[in-house]
Amino acid sequence: MNQPRINVSPPVSDEIRKTTCYMCACRCGINVHLKSGRVSYIEGNRDHPINKGVLCAKGASGIMQVTAPSRLRAPLKRVGPRGSGAFEEISWDEALELAVSWLKPLRETAPEKLAFFTGRDQSQSFTGWWAQAFGTPNYAAHGGFCSVNMAAAGIYTLGGAFWEFGAPDWDRSKLFVLFGVAEDHDSNPIKIGIGKLKAQGARMIGVNPIRSGYNAVADDWVGITPGTDGLLILSLIHCLLEAGKVDLDYLAQFTNAGYLVNSTEGPEKGLFVKNAEAQPFVIDRRTGQPAPWDGKGVEPDLGAVWEGHRTVFHHMAERYLSPDYAPETVAARCGVSALRIRQLAAELADVAFNQAIELDQPWVDFRGNQHDKMVGRPVSFHAMRGISAHSNGFQTARALHLLQIVLGAVETPGSWRMKPPYPKPVEAHPTPHWVTVPGKPLSGPHLGYVRGPDQLAIKEDGTPARIDKAFTWENPFSAHGLMHMLIPNAHAGDPYRIDTLFLYMANMAWNSSMNTAQVMQMLTDKGEDGEYVIPRIIYSDAYASEMVAYADLILPDTTYLERHDCISMLDRPVSEPEAAGDAIRWPVVKPDRDVRGFQSVLLDLGARLGLAPMIKEDGSPKFRDYADYMVNHQRRPGVGPLIGFRGADGSAEGRGDPNPEQLQRYIANGGFYQAHVPEGAGFYKPWNAAYQDWAVAVGLFDSPQPYLFNIWSEPMRRFQLAAEGHGYQQPPEHLRAQLKLAMDPLPLWYAPFGDVAESDYPIHALTQRPMAMYHSWGSQNAWLRQIHGKNALFLPTKIWEAEGFQEGDYARVNSPHAEIVVPVAHMAGLNSETVWTWNAIGKRKAAWALDEGAPEATEGFLLNHLISELLPPKGDGMRYSNSDPVTGQAAWFDLRVRIERVGPRERSEPSFGPVPRVVPKGERRR
């Protein structure tokens, strides 16, 4: 009775504001608790469709981002040498006037001399629109060194892609298989989904050289050798074809497996046989005669031969039934036994066909055929950077999509499903625009999907039009650009010199570049005239990253809780397979520094530069700020950045006039909106007439866009034909062999380019991001640092024991490019030929306002130092970018190394001098 009463749930706030997290790309809903106007606590929003109240360590620690000592405080102008940290604070007017004085002459004379690249921001539709208005061809975001292979392979094959743009049918799937997925991507939705699967008794298999995170909770783990995922997948297809366990009806009705491939020697060989209307056709197995591919009641004959031309299915079966793909042939290379490969194929077949499910849901396909049910193949897949960050990653991702297709496991109940605005065919996407005219905008967006050599970004003299050489013969399908080649190419003046490098949230002086030490040198190098080789660098970030010291002008950004943001259907929305969804961020707290949201700064700059989409007829700014843009901008009539609460009264969905109260309606709704797919339209979306009509109604399309999945890629074959000497546009001689190999229209496997070094460097080296980190900024976060304050190089038992490593040891790690000395740790759940570490933990001394002796800067390290942006010279003496030859994605995971024990050490090497402090030293807290 005399015990004190303790309030175990004291009030933590006097107000709650709902917005969207920015601590990773999940974009979860959060409740931000405020006490006396300051953030006191962040929790998940239980009403949000993405995370349903679940919040990870990153999301909860967002409070440390808005109070971080590393926050930039005001615009800065360099007054000393680059890298010296000598800056002076200036006003925003002075900063913007300085930027305009650099940019305006470029726009009026040579807009291509501005290179504008952004990092992990989530407003690429907006930043790309700004760059298009400026008129420079040199724009891209970080996808070129992140996951463009996943995106491009998905679009060219399925019309949709893994990660943000699709998800397993968590409610019905009975077998879930992950390829190359670490813990940082799509974290909360996958955790929720895995929990649901396990509660339902479904099985989960992880295919990854590293058994951590999701793979650690999988029912079965396949510790594959890096870079061989595609070979394993094609061997699984071999087994399925061998056993007759493929969905023939699905292949015939929903894919181009029934198209006829031209067998006539000449410039049409390997393209589809077409009718008088230039349309592919099929052979109707009821009549044995040609029929339209989209004709009502047509039953394509997969085994047809017509006038000597065979179907795609013929070519597919011939290739994958070859002994080259038999498990006994590929087992040693993959590091997976032949028995295990056959068992995995048998399990896939059993679940897909023996445990098939049916929904009593009538639907009508785009041909007008009536269906009384929906058949489901309850096998779902997910994949990410682990398979894509190799020089064979595009074809590997295509192979995985082919595996889904032969099982009938895309857009069917229980399988993997696309999220609006996907699915949409590759033809619905723009092609890249790159022709510059002084004082004028580009005629269309910079990035897109090429369908043939005539759409490459190559000038009349044969030189690349873009500074990163995207959309050239070297990397034809570079849908996200090649950010890792930006600074090396600009420094080399290849293909030309630029004047101004404009970066946003792209830490190119540290972990967002290969060859890091040399890149830092490139940023400070001067020419014979004593001027910097890259004359001007403008950088925007919220924090004092490693990159800040190398800029000439700093435009300080806000933190994500202090600004407006638009998670848009025009960009990277927060949709689910059952609903189109978008969201906003809004300033739940006001900045206590002289900083501005970068998107609003771009609009201000655009108005000062006189960019047409950003000014009224009288030359005054068209948009007050980014919030005004979010409400009033329209990409086409009635379609703007946000789909919810449109029209004068806010009752319109998807299409409608701007609503001045739109943002207030979003805020009142928890910061998000969902437009639900109608009943009966949620599966078979590419072919479901009800879905296509709904997509038009809400503004995803202007007309229905049904299409077939591309097993055989005609755009790829066009590049092969050019390499074979056909057509008026011809590749350079030194690239012909590469194009013939990499642009094969059927998925194939070839050894990663890094494997040429395997005789001297026998070990694979990988990085993964931990679940508690995403951006570089994660490892300056006071709470997250307690989870990951340093990193070690994890060694498998085989290497640990063979080299006699002991706890506390360091290792010398050599690659063909460089050497590092780093701490090591033993890990049993690891492919025996592979070592790995956490990415982005290592920091340069004093960066991010950390102490010079912080463990991130002494023991922490990067593998980036070991990776060159260029491959070693080939027999022709040429050095190619260290990238996938199809898309240009950085081939981070091709890295090969050798290792030796060096015993205990005090710190990692290389060790660079401290980054000069540009923010006040943080107060020590007790």
PDB file of N, CA and C in Angstrom, residues 35 118 127 222 245 257 425 540 654 700 839:
ATOM      1  N   LYS A  35       6.736  17.960 -28.539  1.00  0.00           N
ATOM      2  CA  LYS A  35       6.565  18.496 -27.188  1.00  0.00           C
ATOM      3  C   LYS A  35       7.165  19.891 -27.181  1.00  0.00           C
ATOM      4  N   THR A 118      21.783  13.587 -59.143  1.00  0.00           N
ATOM      5  CA  THR A 118      21.239  13.535 -57.792  1.00  0.00           C
ATOM      6  C   THR A 118      21.441  12.148 -57.193  1.00  0.00           C
ATOM      7  N   THR A 127      13.380  16.641 -60.359  1.00  0.00           N
ATOM      8  CA  THR A 127      14.720  17.102 -60.719  1.00  0.00           C
ATOM      9  C   THR A 127      15.000  16.863 -62.202  1.00  0.00           C
ATOM     10  N   VAL A 222      20.553 -21.139 -49.782  1.00  0.00           N
ATOM     11  CA  VAL A 222      21.421 -21.607 -50.860  1.00  0.00           C
ATOM     12  C   VAL A 222      22.573 -20.613 -50.956  1.00  0.00           C
ATOM     13  N   LYS A 245       7.248 -29.350 -66.711  1.00  0.00           N
ATOM     14  CA  LYS A 245       6.562 -28.572 -65.688  1.00  0.00           C
ATOM     15  C   LYS A 245       6.633 -27.076 -66.022  1.00  0.00           C
ATOM     16  N   ALA A 257       5.898 -16.082 -76.552  1.00  0.00           N
ATOM     17  CA  ALA A 257       6.433 -17.412 -76.852  1.00  0.00           C
ATOM     18  C   ALA A 257       5.889 -17.968 -78.160  1.00  0.00           C
ATOM     19  N   PRO A 425       3.857  -1.523 -70.834  1.00  0.00           N
ATOM     20  CA  PRO A 425       4.848  -2.075 -71.771  1.00  0.00           C
ATOM     21  C   PRO A 425       6.004  -1.115 -71.972  1.00  0.00           C
ATOM     22  N   SER A 540      24.359  20.377 -52.875  1.00  0.00           N
ATOM     23  CA  SER A 540      23.304  20.558 -51.885  1.00  0.00           C
ATOM     24  C   SER A 540      23.155  19.294 -51.064  1.00  0.00           C
ATOM     25  N   GLY A 654      -7.117  10.757 -59.261  1.00  0.00           N
ATOM     26  CA  GLY A 654      -6.266  10.481 -60.410  1.00  0.00           C
ATOM     27  C   GLY A 654      -6.236  11.620 -61.401  1.00  0.00           C
ATOM     28  N   LEU A 700      -3.340   6.741 -65.177  1.00  0.00           N
ATOM     29  CA  LEU A 700      -2.076   6.041 -65.366  1.00  0.00           C
ATOM     30  C   LEU A 700      -1.739   5.943 -66.850  1.00  0.00           C
ATOM     31  N   ASN A 839      28.329  -1.978 -45.921  1.00  0.00           N
ATOM     32  CA  ASN A 839      28.666  -0.793 -46.692  1.00  0.00           C
ATOM     33  C   ASN A 839      28.305   0.481 -45.926  1.00  0.00           C
TER      34      ASN A 839
END
